[in-house]
Amino acid sequence: MQRGSRPRGLTSRAGIAAALFTVAVVPGWTLGDLAEDATGWPVLDWLITCGWSGLAVAVGAPYGSYRRMDGLAGAVPLYGWYLAGILSWRLALLPYRDWEPRRDELWQARWLTGDLIGHWRADAPAHRTVTVAKRPATSRRTRSATNRRPWVS
């Protein structure tokens, strides 16, 4: 990411979020309708539609500060579409974030200042190999009352 990059504007973010939501929901609807037409079981339509939505939530969840296990909640009818909408809105702004990271994500998140105040940045840490092992610096021991010799005052 370049140093002078900016977060997306509202229009482009909304367009990207709509496209992501469409990818997360419409294929499940289509496959569910085809399965219902072929078998005549409306329940199969709901299972496929909700399963696709749960899969989409599980795939996008780690990037939007949710856990993969939230994919199970994404398979719940109507609630899964709500989660897919929230994730689509969040994923459309990446690599910037306008939501606070979870507690276990704070180690890699940075709060941005200046023109980007109100945004977080959570890039993956740079992977460096350790080339030289170095002992930690040691300091001179000081005398304390516990390690003093009894015959010295």
Short mmCIF file of C-alpha atoms in Angstrom, two decimals:
data_model
loop_
_atom_site.label_atom_id
_atom_site.label_comp_id
_atom_site.label_asym_id
_atom_site.label_seq_id
_atom_site.Cartn_x
_atom_site.Cartn_y
_atom_site.Cartn_z
CA MET A 1 0.00 0.00 0.00
CA GLN A 2 1.39 3.39 -0.96
CA ARG A 3 2.05 6.01 1.63
CA GLY A 4 -0.27 8.58 0.05
CA SER A 5 -3.23 6.25 -0.38
CA ARG A 6 -6.64 7.32 0.83
CA PRO A 7 -9.71 5.40 1.99
CA ARG A 8 -12.46 4.93 -0.58
CA GLY A 9 -15.21 7.48 -0.84
CA LEU A 10 -18.82 6.76 0.04
CA THR A 11 -19.95 6.14 -3.55
CA SER A 12 -17.20 3.71 -4.49
CA ARG A 13 -17.44 1.94 -1.13
CA ALA A 14 -21.21 1.52 -1.55
CA GLY A 15 -20.74 0.15 -5.08
CA ILE A 16 -18.12 -2.36 -3.98
CA ALA A 17 -20.25 -3.36 -0.97
CA ALA A 18 -23.27 -3.93 -3.24
CA ALA A 19 -21.18 -6.10 -5.56
CA LEU A 20 -19.82 -8.13 -2.62
CA PHE A 21 -23.31 -8.58 -1.17
CA THR A 22 -24.56 -9.72 -4.58
CA VAL A 23 -21.79 -12.32 -4.79
CA ALA A 24 -22.58 -13.45 -1.23
CA VAL A 25 -26.33 -13.89 -1.70
CA VAL A 26 -27.48 -14.21 -5.33
CA PRO A 27 -25.70 -17.47 -6.26
CA GLY A 28 -27.32 -19.16 -3.26
CA TRP A 29 -30.75 -17.92 -4.33
CA THR A 30 -30.16 -19.11 -7.89
CA LEU A 31 -28.89 -22.55 -6.89
CA GLY A 32 -31.72 -22.89 -4.36
CA ASP A 33 -34.36 -22.03 -6.97
CA LEU A 34 -32.85 -24.50 -9.43
CA ALA A 35 -32.83 -27.23 -6.79
CA GLU A 36 -36.45 -26.52 -5.85
CA ASP A 37 -37.53 -26.63 -9.50
CA ALA A 38 -35.73 -29.92 -10.00
CA THR A 39 -36.95 -31.65 -6.83
CA GLY A 40 -40.09 -29.78 -5.83
CA TRP A 41 -38.85 -29.38 -2.23
CA PRO A 42 -39.02 -25.80 -0.95
CA VAL A 43 -36.99 -26.80 2.09
CA LEU A 44 -34.04 -27.67 -0.16
CA ASP A 45 -34.21 -24.14 -1.57
CA TRP A 46 -33.85 -22.67 1.94
CA LEU A 47 -31.05 -25.06 2.88
CA ILE A 48 -28.98 -24.20 -0.19
CA THR A 49 -29.65 -20.46 0.07
CA CYS A 50 -28.75 -20.31 3.76
CA GLY A 51 -25.77 -22.64 3.32
CA TRP A 52 -24.33 -20.41 0.59
CA SER A 53 -24.83 -17.35 2.78
CA GLY A 54 -23.11 -19.11 5.70
CA LEU A 55 -20.19 -20.05 3.46
CA ALA A 56 -19.85 -16.46 2.23
CA VAL A 57 -19.87 -15.15 5.83
CA ALA A 58 -17.30 -17.75 6.90
CA VAL A 59 -14.94 -16.80 4.05
CA GLY A 60 -15.15 -13.04 4.62
CA ALA A 61 -15.37 -13.09 8.41
CA PRO A 62 -11.64 -12.91 9.31
CA TYR A 63 -11.18 -9.84 7.10
CA GLY A 64 -14.11 -8.02 8.69
CA SER A 65 -13.26 -8.67 12.38
CA TYR A 66 -15.55 -11.64 12.77
CA ARG A 67 -14.58 -15.23 13.55
CA ARG A 68 -14.90 -18.06 11.04
CA MET A 69 -17.37 -19.71 13.40
CA ASP A 70 -19.71 -16.81 12.69
CA GLY A 71 -20.31 -18.62 9.41
CA LEU A 72 -22.68 -20.81 11.40
CA ALA A 73 -24.65 -17.70 12.32
CA GLY A 74 -24.48 -16.69 8.67
CA ALA A 75 -26.50 -19.79 7.79
CA VAL A 76 -29.48 -18.60 9.87
CA PRO A 77 -32.23 -17.28 7.56
CA LEU A 78 -32.36 -13.47 7.31
CA TYR A 79 -29.65 -13.01 9.97
CA GLY A 80 -27.11 -14.46 7.54
CA TRP A 81 -28.04 -11.84 4.95
CA TYR A 82 -27.66 -9.16 7.62
CA LEU A 83 -24.16 -10.46 8.45
CA ALA A 84 -23.32 -10.63 4.75
CA GLY A 85 -24.37 -6.99 4.40
CA ILE A 86 -22.25 -5.89 7.37
CA LEU A 87 -19.25 -7.82 6.08
CA SER A 88 -19.69 -6.45 2.56
CA TRP A 89 -19.69 -2.90 3.91
CA ARG A 90 -16.57 -3.57 5.99
CA LEU A 91 -14.67 -5.42 3.27
CA ALA A 92 -15.33 -2.60 0.80
CA LEU A 93 -13.10 -0.25 2.82
CA LEU A 94 -10.09 -2.53 3.33
CA PRO A 95 -7.14 -2.09 4.02
CA TYR A 96 -8.52 0.76 6.14
CA ARG A 97 -11.05 0.09 8.87
CA ASP A 98 -13.62 2.40 10.41
CA TRP A 99 -14.51 -0.11 13.11
CA GLU A 100 -12.53 -0.98 16.21
CA PRO A 101 -10.61 -4.26 15.95
CA ARG A 102 -11.37 -7.18 18.22
CA ARG A 103 -9.17 -7.65 21.27
CA ASP A 104 -7.15 -10.43 19.61
CA GLU A 105 -6.50 -8.23 16.54
CA LEU A 106 -5.07 -5.28 18.43
CA TRP A 107 -1.50 -6.56 18.20
CA GLN A 108 -1.42 -5.81 14.47
CA ALA A 109 -3.73 -2.76 14.32
CA ARG A 110 -2.69 0.88 14.22
CA TRP A 111 -4.87 3.89 14.97
CA LEU A 112 -4.30 6.45 12.21
CA THR A 113 -3.92 10.17 12.85
CA GLY A 114 -3.87 13.33 10.77
CA ASP A 115 -6.16 13.32 7.74
CA LEU A 116 -7.03 9.67 8.36
CA ILE A 117 -8.21 10.10 11.94
CA GLY A 118 -11.03 7.73 12.77
CA HIS A 119 -9.56 4.87 10.75
CA TRP A 120 -7.54 1.84 11.73
CA ARG A 121 -4.94 0.08 9.68
CA ALA A 122 -4.40 -3.64 10.25
CA ASP A 123 -1.84 -4.91 7.81
CA ALA A 124 -0.29 -8.31 8.18
CA PRO A 125 3.07 -8.09 9.96
CA ALA A 126 6.17 -8.21 7.81
CA HIS A 127 7.80 -11.62 7.89
CA ARG A 128 11.52 -11.41 8.64
CA THR A 129 13.86 -14.24 9.26
CA VAL A 130 16.12 -14.09 12.29
CA THR A 131 19.69 -14.09 11.08
CA VAL A 132 21.71 -13.61 14.25
CA ALA A 133 20.79 -14.56 17.76
CA LYS A 134 21.97 -11.99 20.29
CA ARG A 135 22.07 -12.32 24.04
CA PRO A 136 20.21 -9.66 25.97
CA ALA A 137 22.38 -7.04 27.59
CA THR A 138 23.22 -7.71 31.20
CA SER A 139 23.61 -5.06 33.83
CA ARG A 140 25.84 -4.92 36.87
CA ARG A 141 24.39 -6.56 39.95
CA THR A 142 23.57 -4.34 42.82
CA ARG A 143 23.77 -5.33 46.44
CA SER A 144 20.52 -5.70 48.22
CA ALA A 145 19.77 -6.42 51.85
CA THR A 146 19.06 -10.07 51.08
CA ASN A 147 22.39 -11.00 49.52
CA ARG A 148 24.67 -9.06 51.92
CA ARG A 149 27.23 -10.97 53.89
CA PRO A 150 26.43 -11.03 57.60
CA TRP A 151 29.96 -10.09 58.72
CA VAL A 152 30.06 -6.97 56.51
CA SER A 153 28.06 -4.01 57.67
#
